[in-house]
Amino acid sequence: MVVVQTMVVKTCRPNMSPPTPTAITQPQLLQSITSILTSSKTPPLHALSSYIPHLTESLLTSILSSNSLGSQPTTLLSFYQWSRTHVPSLTRSPTPLLALLPSLFRHNKFSDAKSLLVSFISSDRQNHLHQALLHPNRSLPRASKALLDTSVGAYIQSGKPHLAAQIFHKMKRHHFTPNLLTCNTLLNALVRFPSTHSISMCKAIFKDMIRLGVSPSTTSFNILIRGYCSENKFKDALELLSSMGEFDCVPDNVTYNTILDALCKKGQLAEARNLLLDMKHRGLVPNRNTYNVLVCGYCKLGWLKEAAKIIELMTQNNLLPDIWTYNMLISGLCKEGRIEEAFKLRDEMQRLKLLPDVITYNTLINGCFEKRSSGEAFKLIDEMDKKGVKPNAVTHNILVKWFCKEGKMDEACDTVKKMEESGSSPDCVTYNTLVNGFCKAGKIDEAFRMMDEMSRKGLKMDSFTLNTVLHTFCVEKKLDEAYQLLNSASKRGYIIDEVSFGTLMMGYIKSEMVDRALKVWDEMKEKQVIPSIITYNCIIGGLCQYGKTDQAIDKLNELLESGLVPDETTYNTIIHGYCREGEVEKAFQFHNKMVEKSFKPDVFTCNILLHGLCREGMLEKALKLFDTWISKGKDIDVVTYNTLISSLCKEGRFCDAFYLLADMERKKLVPDQVTYNAILSGLTDAGRIKEAEEYLSKMIESRKLPENFLQMTKDQDIVTQEVSVESDPISVGYTERINQLCSEGKYKDAMLTFEESKQKGVVLNKSVYANLMNGLIKRRKSISRSVML
């Protein structure tokens, strides 16, 4: 027996303070407090004040679960609320609440019960209530269907559908049949919850509710269909649509509109048309939302004629387009730059007594600015004012964006002031636009001032703001400042994402600081920021570029272990890295291994390997690879032919080079300046000047060569576009002399000097060949013109 050394209590009459005794037991306290609570319909709760020091969780639970008070749920509810105010420490545990709820459920006070649960959940950070519901202690009554069903709703209302789903599973284990409304609410909450597992959980819950005897409604199906569509699982959505009849559920407009909307957003318009036909066959009449969904889909794809036909179809079915329909079509026209047609549509709206709204004007204003018709845009703003259409934040943001694009930062800031004066508050878009504008204008200090102002106004600074400034620092090679900004970003309230780290890594890589880039990579992983395939490709490319391809392989393995799937860029980058290092065999070994793992080489892969083989003097292997590639029917391009033609010409194999040139033209691939330069340079290097002139004449006569096609002062690597010009003092002397003669039009003297240099074995700069060939072209063209005259 528990003894409290304070007082002996007799049953007290209402409005009387209890006597001050010397000792009292817990049963006596329970009896006294119960007597006060049952003394009248409105119990005098103030009479309980002297008992506060003696209240315990156990006593509170006993009072709330007592049989004598069980028939008075209102009294119990008042007492519980009084306890939360006067003894909050005792109500932090879920036990008293769970003791109270059965009485509320017995008297159908479900709304009060749910409100108490929601209130408790909001402060229950450790999820003690959830644990108590799933694993109740023996002192509490067994969880009832009403308790679990109401708890599911409470957790959903509290934004915790995944916890609600676990309680639903407990209902399933106890074979409790949940309420249909509870099931639909849970499905809807999971579909809208941002989690990769939500839809699979929905599917399982849908099956469980059927097993428990809950008959799904059309709404149940519509919710799950929306979930499938959100993950682009159109096949599953259509199968669910087909199965609705098995449960005596009939698809409605919402069912079809949901799938139509998803198909249109993904550009699957053929499937959308078929679904529309199916809808009509079922006797459903498309409503305005149906047509609007189709108009939206066509406009987003730029299929404006088809969108217009849908509007005609609407009118044929006695459904007049609404303002949303017209706004969508106007937006499509503006995106296509067809501003005049957009204005005509606006006029048509007015004839139909549809008044353009702020969205109409914003769309047209933005379209005018994009088309550089700023005068028209400002006229529209004046028109809005005259017609009583109040500009909103979007209107002002469009103006701010245009001023920033034009570099008029003072005007942009003035627009923000006017925005505030008009009652519209600048938002994240406003400040991000200003930050971007100041960065482009080279005014980093002003950009930081905008960021600070954004913070002071309590606006949630997003990663776009941060990444904009980081990018500017990297472009300006201010990498130390960029690194400091990244490190201090979280303290300033920014969300650091993989783009933030990737931007800085790219900055280091471009500045040939790969080790610093790797350090940033490690910091990103420490902060548990998960890199995407793009970020992996960035670091892999940097390592390969600076001769660290083996380290790039380590990153590839890390990528695979994380569950990501490499793309063609990943593989081609590593193959190129090995070729760049002269490790062609390694490149092929890697290529073959990756092909076994489902990598599909493309034309870039072929060109990289061909260039690697040719650079290492393995021309025969390159030709063999080319033949194999062609025999498999794979794509090739001009670069493929140029790589081989260049190498054949360098080895003096002009017959083979001309054969490939003819083959190239048969495949309707147009030779470019690199092709012709390879042949002409090869002939010239081989001392076959006459043949070079004759070939050049044929090209000029057939008009295949553009004017000045050989004005190339750099010998460029076909694949990598790297410059590789070697020279010595003698070479420089001959180069300058020949170039001077060419500039004076003395091409005959230039050719004699060129032949002299070749006899002495002097290696000339490629600018010499360019100047000589241009001279020959001019000479041949002048001869051709004189013959024609």
Tab-separated table of C-alpha atoms in Angstrom, residues 735-751 767-776 778:
chain	number	residue	atom	x	y	z
A	735	THR	CA	57.616	29.919	-91.676
A	736	GLU	CA	57.826	33.709	-91.365
A	737	ARG	CA	59.521	34.046	-94.778
A	738	ILE	CA	56.937	31.939	-96.620
A	739	ASN	CA	54.007	33.620	-94.841
A	740	GLN	CA	55.401	37.046	-95.777
A	741	LEU	CA	55.651	36.065	-99.471
A	742	CYS	CA	52.082	34.729	-99.365
A	743	SER	CA	50.781	37.936	-97.818
A	744	GLU	CA	52.436	39.857	-100.712
A	745	GLY	CA	50.788	37.541	-103.281
A	746	LYS	CA	54.180	36.108	-104.378
A	747	TYR	CA	52.965	32.513	-104.337
A	748	LYS	CA	55.535	31.279	-106.910
A	749	ASP	CA	58.421	32.516	-104.720
A	750	ALA	CA	56.684	31.115	-101.669
A	751	MET	CA	56.494	27.664	-103.312
A	767	SER	CA	50.037	28.076	-90.952
A	768	VAL	CA	52.437	27.774	-93.910
A	769	TYR	CA	50.294	25.074	-95.499
A	770	ALA	CA	47.164	27.107	-94.893
A	771	ASN	CA	48.621	30.188	-96.561
A	772	LEU	CA	50.041	28.233	-99.480
A	773	MET	CA	46.802	26.371	-100.100
A	774	ASN	CA	44.782	29.557	-99.926
A	775	GLY	CA	47.130	31.046	-102.473
A	776	LEU	CA	46.714	28.068	-104.773
A	778	LYS	CA	42.912	31.946	-105.346
